[in-house]
Coordinates of C-alpha atoms in Angstrom, one line a residue:
M283 CA -28.6 -40.0 9.1
K284 CA -27.2 -37.5 6.4
G285 CA -24.0 -37.3 8.5
V286 CA -23.5 -40.9 8.9
A287 CA -24.3 -41.5 5.2
A288 CA -21.8 -39.0 4.1
G289 CA -19.0 -40.9 6.2
I290 CA -19.7 -44.4 5.2
G291 CA -22.0 -44.1 2.1
V292 CA -25.3 -45.5 1.6
L293 CA -25.5 -49.1 2.4
C294 CA -29.1 -49.2 1.1
L295 CA -32.3 -47.8 1.9
S296 CA -32.1 -46.5 5.6
P297 CA -34.4 -48.8 7.9
L298 CA -37.6 -47.5 8.9
L299 CA -38.7 -47.7 12.8
L300 CA -40.9 -50.5 12.9
T301 CA -44.0 -50.6 15.5
G302 CA -44.8 -54.5 14.9
A303 CA -43.1 -57.6 14.2
A304 CA -41.6 -57.5 10.7
L305 CA -43.2 -59.4 7.9
M306 CA -42.3 -62.9 7.7
A307 CA -41.4 -64.4 4.4
A308 CA -41.3 -67.8 2.9
S309 CA -37.9 -69.7 3.3
A310 CA -35.7 -69.8 0.0
G311 CA -36.3 -73.6 -0.3
E312 CA -40.1 -73.0 -0.4
A313 CA -39.9 -70.1 -2.7
A314 CA -38.0 -72.0 -5.2
Q315 CA -40.7 -74.5 -5.3
E316 CA -42.9 -72.0 -6.9
G317 CA -40.9 -72.2 -10.3
G318 CA -37.8 -72.3 -12.2
Q319 CA -37.8 -76.2 -12.6
F320 CA -34.9 -77.6 -14.6
T321 CA -36.5 -79.7 -17.3
G322 CA -33.7 -80.4 -19.8
C323 CA -32.0 -83.2 -18.2
A324 CA -31.7 -86.6 -20.2
D325 CA -33.7 -89.4 -18.6
T326 CA -30.9 -91.9 -19.1
I327 CA -27.2 -91.9 -18.5
D328 CA -24.7 -91.6 -21.5
T329 CA -22.4 -94.2 -20.4
G330 CA -20.3 -93.9 -23.4
K331 CA -19.5 -90.1 -22.4
I332 CA -18.7 -91.0 -18.9
T333 CA -16.2 -93.7 -20.2
E334 CA -14.8 -91.1 -22.4
L335 CA -14.3 -88.9 -19.7
L336 CA -12.9 -91.0 -17.1
D337 CA -10.3 -92.7 -19.6
G338 CA -8.9 -89.5 -20.4
A339 CA -8.5 -88.1 -17.1
N340 CA -5.6 -88.0 -14.8
S341 CA -6.6 -88.1 -11.1
D342 CA -3.1 -87.2 -10.1
T343 CA -3.4 -83.6 -11.4
V344 CA -6.3 -83.0 -8.8
Q345 CA -4.5 -81.7 -5.7
I346 CA -7.4 -80.0 -3.4
P347 CA -6.3 -79.2 0.2
G348 CA -9.1 -80.7 2.4
L349 CA -8.6 -84.2 1.2
D350 CA -7.2 -86.7 3.7
L351 CA -7.1 -89.6 1.4
P352 CA -7.0 -88.2 -2.3
A353 CA -5.9 -91.5 -3.7
E354 CA -9.2 -93.1 -2.8
Q355 CA -11.5 -89.8 -2.9
V356 CA -10.5 -88.3 -6.1
P357 CA -11.5 -91.2 -8.2
N358 CA -14.8 -91.4 -6.6
A359 CA -15.3 -87.6 -7.0
Q360 CA -14.1 -87.9 -10.9
K361 CA -17.1 -90.5 -11.2
I362 CA -19.7 -88.2 -9.5
V363 CA -18.8 -85.4 -11.9
A364 CA -18.5 -87.4 -15.0
T365 CA -21.8 -89.0 -14.2
G366 CA -23.3 -85.5 -14.0
I367 CA -21.9 -84.4 -17.1
G368 CA -23.3 -87.7 -18.8
L369 CA -26.6 -86.9 -17.6
K370 CA -26.2 -83.1 -18.6
V371 CA -26.6 -81.8 -15.0
P372 CA -25.4 -78.3 -14.6
K373 CA -22.5 -77.4 -12.5
H374 CA -24.5 -76.6 -9.5
G375 CA -25.8 -80.0 -9.4
Q376 CA -22.6 -81.5 -9.7
I377 CA -21.2 -79.5 -6.6
V378 CA -24.4 -80.6 -4.5
A379 CA -23.7 -84.0 -5.3
L380 CA -20.0 -83.7 -4.2
A381 CA -20.7 -82.0 -1.0
T382 CA -23.4 -84.7 -0.3
A383 CA -21.0 -87.5 -0.7
I384 CA -18.2 -85.6 1.3
Q385 CA -20.7 -85.3 4.4
E386 CA -22.0 -88.8 4.0
S387 CA -18.9 -90.9 3.5
R388 CA -15.9 -88.4 3.0
L389 CA -16.0 -89.5 -0.6
R390 CA -15.1 -93.2 0.4
N391 CA -17.3 -96.2 -1.1
L392 CA -18.3 -97.3 2.4
A393 CA -19.4 -101.1 2.7
S394 CA -21.5 -100.3 5.6
G395 CA -23.3 -97.4 7.5
D396 CA -26.4 -96.5 9.7
R397 CA -28.8 -99.4 9.3
D398 CA -28.5 -100.6 5.6
S399 CA -26.7 -97.5 4.2
L400 CA -23.9 -98.1 1.7
G401 CA -21.5 -96.3 -0.7
L402 CA -20.7 -92.7 -1.3
F403 CA -24.1 -91.2 -0.5
Q404 CA -25.0 -93.9 2.2
Q405 CA -28.0 -95.0 -0.1
R406 CA -30.4 -97.6 1.4
P407 CA -31.6 -100.7 -0.6
S408 CA -34.6 -100.7 1.7
K409 CA -35.3 -97.1 0.4
G410 CA -35.4 -97.9 -3.2
W411 CA -31.8 -96.8 -4.2
G412 CA -30.9 -100.2 -5.7
T413 CA -29.4 -103.3 -4.5
A414 CA -26.3 -103.4 -2.3
Q415 CA -24.2 -104.2 -5.4
Q416 CA -25.6 -101.4 -7.4
I417 CA -25.3 -98.9 -4.6
R418 CA -21.7 -99.8 -4.3
D419 CA -21.0 -98.7 -8.0
P420 CA -20.1 -95.0 -7.8
V421 CA -21.8 -94.4 -11.2
H422 CA -25.0 -96.0 -10.4
A423 CA -25.1 -94.2 -6.9
S424 CA -24.4 -90.9 -8.6
E425 CA -27.1 -91.5 -11.3
K426 CA -29.8 -92.4 -8.8
F427 CA -28.6 -89.2 -6.7
Y428 CA -28.9 -87.0 -9.7
Q429 CA -32.2 -88.3 -10.8
R430 CA -33.8 -87.6 -7.3
L431 CA -32.2 -84.2 -7.2
L432 CA -33.7 -83.2 -10.7
K433 CA -37.0 -84.1 -9.7
V434 CA -36.9 -81.3 -7.0
K435 CA -38.9 -78.4 -8.1
G436 CA -36.6 -75.2 -8.4
W437 CA -33.6 -77.1 -7.2
E438 CA -31.2 -74.8 -9.2
Q439 CA -32.4 -71.9 -6.8
L440 CA -31.7 -73.6 -3.8
T441 CA -28.4 -73.5 -1.7
V442 CA -26.2 -76.4 -1.8
T443 CA -27.3 -77.6 1.6
Q444 CA -30.9 -77.1 0.9
A445 CA -30.6 -79.1 -2.4
A446 CA -28.8 -81.8 -0.8
Q447 CA -31.2 -82.1 2.1
A448 CA -34.2 -82.3 -0.4
V449 CA -32.5 -85.6 -1.7
Q450 CA -31.2 -87.0 1.7
Q451 CA -33.7 -86.0 4.2
S452 CA -30.7 -86.3 6.6
G453 CA -31.2 -85.8 10.4
H454 CA -28.5 -83.0 10.1
P455 CA -29.9 -80.9 7.5
D456 CA -27.3 -78.1 7.7
A457 CA -24.2 -80.4 7.7
Y458 CA -23.9 -80.0 3.9
A459 CA -23.0 -76.2 3.8
Q460 CA -19.6 -76.8 5.3
W461 CA -18.4 -78.6 2.3
E462 CA -19.5 -76.3 -0.3
D463 CA -16.3 -74.5 -0.8
L464 CA -14.4 -77.8 -1.1
A465 CA -16.9 -79.4 -3.5
T466 CA -16.8 -76.3 -5.6
A467 CA -12.8 -76.4 -5.8
L468 CA -13.1 -80.1 -6.5
Q469 CA -15.6 -79.9 -9.2
K470 CA -13.7 -77.4 -11.2
A471 CA -10.4 -79.2 -10.7
I472 CA -12.1 -82.4 -12.0
A473 CA -13.9 -80.9 -14.9
D474 CA -10.5 -79.4 -16.0
T475 CA -9.0 -82.9 -16.3
F476 CA -11.7 -84.2 -18.8
P477 CA -11.1 -84.3 -22.3
N478 CA -13.7 -82.8 -24.9
T479 CA -15.8 -81.0 -22.6
D480 CA -16.2 -77.4 -21.3
K481 CA -13.7 -76.2 -18.7
N482 CA -16.6 -75.2 -16.5
G483 CA -18.1 -78.6 -16.7
T484 CA -21.7 -77.3 -16.7
G485 CA -23.2 -79.9 -19.0
E486 CA -26.2 -77.6 -19.2
T487 CA -28.9 -78.3 -22.0
D488 CA -31.6 -76.4 -23.4
V489 CA -34.6 -75.7 -21.4
S490 CA -38.0 -74.4 -22.9
R491 CA -38.6 -70.6 -21.8
C492 CA -41.7 -68.6 -21.9
E493 CA -41.2 -65.2 -23.7
P494 CA -42.5 -62.6 -21.5
G495 CA -42.5 -58.8 -22.3
E496 CA -39.0 -57.3 -22.2
D497 CA -40.2 -55.4 -18.9
G498 CA -41.3 -58.6 -17.1
S499 CA -44.8 -57.8 -17.3
G500 CA -45.7 -61.2 -19.2
Y501 CA -45.1 -63.0 -15.7
G502 CA -47.9 -61.4 -14.1
R503 CA -48.0 -60.9 -10.2
I504 CA -45.0 -62.4 -8.7
P505 CA -45.4 -63.5 -5.0
E506 CA -42.8 -62.1 -2.8
G507 CA -39.7 -64.5 -2.3
S508 CA -40.7 -66.8 -5.1
V509 CA -39.3 -67.6 -8.7
P510 CA -41.8 -66.7 -11.2
K511 CA -43.2 -69.9 -13.0
G512 CA -41.2 -70.3 -16.5
Y513 CA -38.2 -68.2 -15.6
T514 CA -34.7 -70.0 -15.9
I515 CA -31.5 -68.3 -15.7
P516 CA -30.4 -67.2 -19.5
R517 CA -28.0 -69.8 -21.1
D518 CA -26.3 -67.0 -23.0
A519 CA -25.4 -65.0 -20.0
R520 CA -21.8 -64.8 -19.0
A521 CA -20.8 -67.5 -16.5
E522 CA -20.2 -65.0 -13.7
A523 CA -23.6 -63.5 -14.4
R524 CA -25.2 -66.7 -14.1
E525 CA -23.5 -67.8 -11.0
A526 CA -24.2 -64.2 -9.3
I527 CA -27.9 -64.7 -10.3
R528 CA -28.0 -68.2 -9.1
W529 CA -26.5 -67.2 -5.8
A530 CA -28.9 -64.3 -5.2
M531 CA -31.9 -66.5 -5.8
G532 CA -30.7 -68.7 -3.1
R533 CA -31.4 -65.9 -0.6
L534 CA -35.1 -65.2 -1.7
G535 CA -37.6 -65.0 1.1
T536 CA -35.0 -63.7 3.6
L537 CA -35.8 -60.6 5.4
Y538 CA -34.1 -57.3 4.5
Q539 CA -31.7 -56.0 7.1
W540 CA -30.1 -52.6 6.7
G541 CA -26.3 -52.8 7.0
G542 CA -26.5 -56.6 6.8
T543 CA -23.6 -58.4 5.5
C544 CA -25.4 -61.0 3.4
T545 CA -22.9 -63.7 4.5
Y546 CA -25.5 -65.8 6.3
A547 CA -28.9 -64.6 5.1
H548 CA -30.7 -67.9 6.5
G549 CA -29.0 -67.7 9.8
P550 CA -30.4 -66.4 13.3
D551 CA -28.3 -63.3 13.4
P552 CA -30.2 -60.5 11.6
M553 CA -26.7 -58.8 10.6
G554 CA -25.9 -61.9 8.5
R555 CA -28.9 -61.1 6.2
C556 CA -28.9 -58.8 3.3
D557 CA -29.4 -55.2 2.3
C558 CA -29.5 -54.1 -1.4
S559 CA -25.8 -53.6 -1.9
S560 CA -24.5 -56.4 0.2
L561 CA -26.7 -58.8 -1.9
M562 CA -25.0 -57.5 -4.8
Q563 CA -21.4 -57.8 -3.3
Q564 CA -21.9 -61.2 -2.0
A565 CA -23.6 -62.6 -5.3
Y566 CA -20.8 -61.5 -7.3
K567 CA -18.1 -62.6 -4.7
H568 CA -19.3 -66.1 -5.1
A569 CA -19.1 -65.5 -8.9
G570 CA -15.4 -64.5 -8.3
V571 CA -16.0 -60.7 -8.8
T572 CA -15.2 -58.3 -6.2
L573 CA -17.5 -55.2 -5.6
T574 CA -17.1 -52.5 -3.1
R575 CA -19.9 -52.4 -0.4
T576 CA -22.3 -49.4 -0.9
T577 CA -24.6 -48.2 -3.7
Y578 CA -22.5 -45.0 -3.7
T579 CA -19.5 -46.8 -4.9
Q580 CA -20.9 -49.5 -6.7
V581 CA -22.7 -47.2 -8.9
N582 CA -19.1 -46.4 -10.3
E583 CA -18.2 -50.0 -10.8
G584 CA -17.4 -51.5 -14.1
K585 CA -18.9 -49.2 -17.1
A586 CA -22.1 -47.5 -17.6
V587 CA -24.4 -48.9 -20.0
P588 CA -27.8 -47.6 -21.4
A589 CA -30.9 -49.0 -19.8
K590 CA -32.0 -50.1 -23.4
A591 CA -29.0 -52.4 -23.6
L592 CA -29.5 -54.3 -20.4
E593 CA -27.7 -57.7 -20.2
P594 CA -28.2 -60.2 -17.3
G595 CA -25.9 -59.6 -14.4
D596 CA -26.0 -55.7 -14.8
L597 CA -26.6 -53.7 -11.7
I598 CA -29.6 -51.4 -11.8
F599 CA -29.8 -48.2 -9.6
S600 CA -32.9 -46.3 -8.6
R601 CA -34.0 -43.8 -5.9
G602 CA -32.0 -40.7 -4.9
T603 CA -29.9 -39.4 -7.9
A604 CA -27.8 -41.1 -10.8
S605 CA -24.7 -40.0 -9.0
R606 CA -25.8 -41.0 -5.6
P607 CA -28.4 -43.7 -5.9
E608 CA -30.0 -45.1 -2.8
H609 CA -30.9 -48.7 -4.1
V610 CA -29.5 -51.3 -6.5
G611 CA -30.7 -54.7 -7.9
L612 CA -29.4 -57.3 -10.2
Y613 CA -30.8 -57.7 -13.6
M614 CA -31.7 -61.5 -14.4
G615 CA -32.8 -61.2 -17.9
E616 CA -36.2 -61.7 -19.4
G617 CA -37.3 -58.5 -17.7
L618 CA -36.8 -59.4 -14.1
V619 CA -34.7 -58.0 -11.4
I620 CA -33.7 -59.4 -7.9
E621 CA -33.2 -57.1 -4.9
A622 CA -33.3 -56.7 -1.4
P623 CA -35.8 -53.9 -1.1
R624 CA -36.3 -52.5 2.2
T625 CA -37.0 -53.0 6.1
G626 CA -39.9 -55.4 6.6
K627 CA -39.5 -57.1 3.1
P628 CA -37.9 -60.0 1.9
V629 CA -35.5 -60.6 -0.8
R630 CA -37.6 -60.9 -4.0
I631 CA -37.9 -60.7 -7.6
T632 CA -39.7 -57.9 -9.5
P633 CA -40.4 -56.8 -13.0
L634 CA -38.4 -54.2 -14.5
K635 CA -41.4 -52.1 -15.4
N636 CA -41.6 -51.3 -11.6
W637 CA -38.1 -49.7 -11.7
T638 CA -37.2 -46.3 -12.2
I639 CA -33.9 -46.7 -13.6
L640 CA -31.2 -43.9 -12.8
A641 CA -28.0 -45.8 -13.8
V642 CA -27.0 -49.0 -15.2
R643 CA -23.5 -50.5 -14.5
R644 CA -21.9 -53.7 -16.2
V645 CA -19.2 -55.0 -14.0
L646 CA -18.0 -57.9 -16.1

């Protein structure tokens, strides 16, 4: 093993030989139900804000590959994003809504569908989404989608397809995943066209938060694969750190796999699951930041910072030595770390007090 490690670097803690079946863990969707609920959304929509955004936008500047009817699709997508901002829904929620509409209608305001399904999201009057006329109004349809999304506990920690399915209850629950990249690009392009709003189009609002100890001890015991009740991603963290944390939390409950790529942690192939360093690499990749693959190399990324100056998004290293650590986790703020710990264990959140910190690297 040492010879191999010298050649390729430590991916994470080497696997142990298992004599029985691996510990089964809760799915990320189930884990996210434990906490982290978004509670800062407005109950009613700010129609004035939507009108202001749409009146000042220019759909001609939104040119995203993958749209086959952009003259029809872009204006509908603008209404979805503007409604999200009017309701103060974070960017992740707007992406969920766009991916859902792409799957259900290809962003076309359809006059028919399966049974009595209508509109962008193929909502049904018989299921309480509104009258047929209301559902054909993209702003109304978007508002109803967001309202149901925000009632899903822990939706911010769910993947796009998990969050969409929680609202839609589709017979094809995995279909939304294929549109995440397109929806992400579309949200950003549209938000950039809106006047008097932040360029990320996050629409984030204040969320009440508990004040645990700096070492995470205030949360008490945290069930493996779950989000501790009361935790929310810190608003003052850098945008890239917030996105990396959010993405990593979407892998909660998936079993560790030494050497796994972390590219399909919820899939059937074990090698698509995460080890500690691939979880860091992929989380930051989805935030637009490139990291190397192993703990041996990640410990040289960015700049060194003292443990007493931790910020959300920092990489924390332990086990082994400071120059050649064998484990890495992502600091989430509020004294919590997300990690892929070892064989037989799921991706989980642990308190900082459980860590013996050898090094900290700030990669932003």
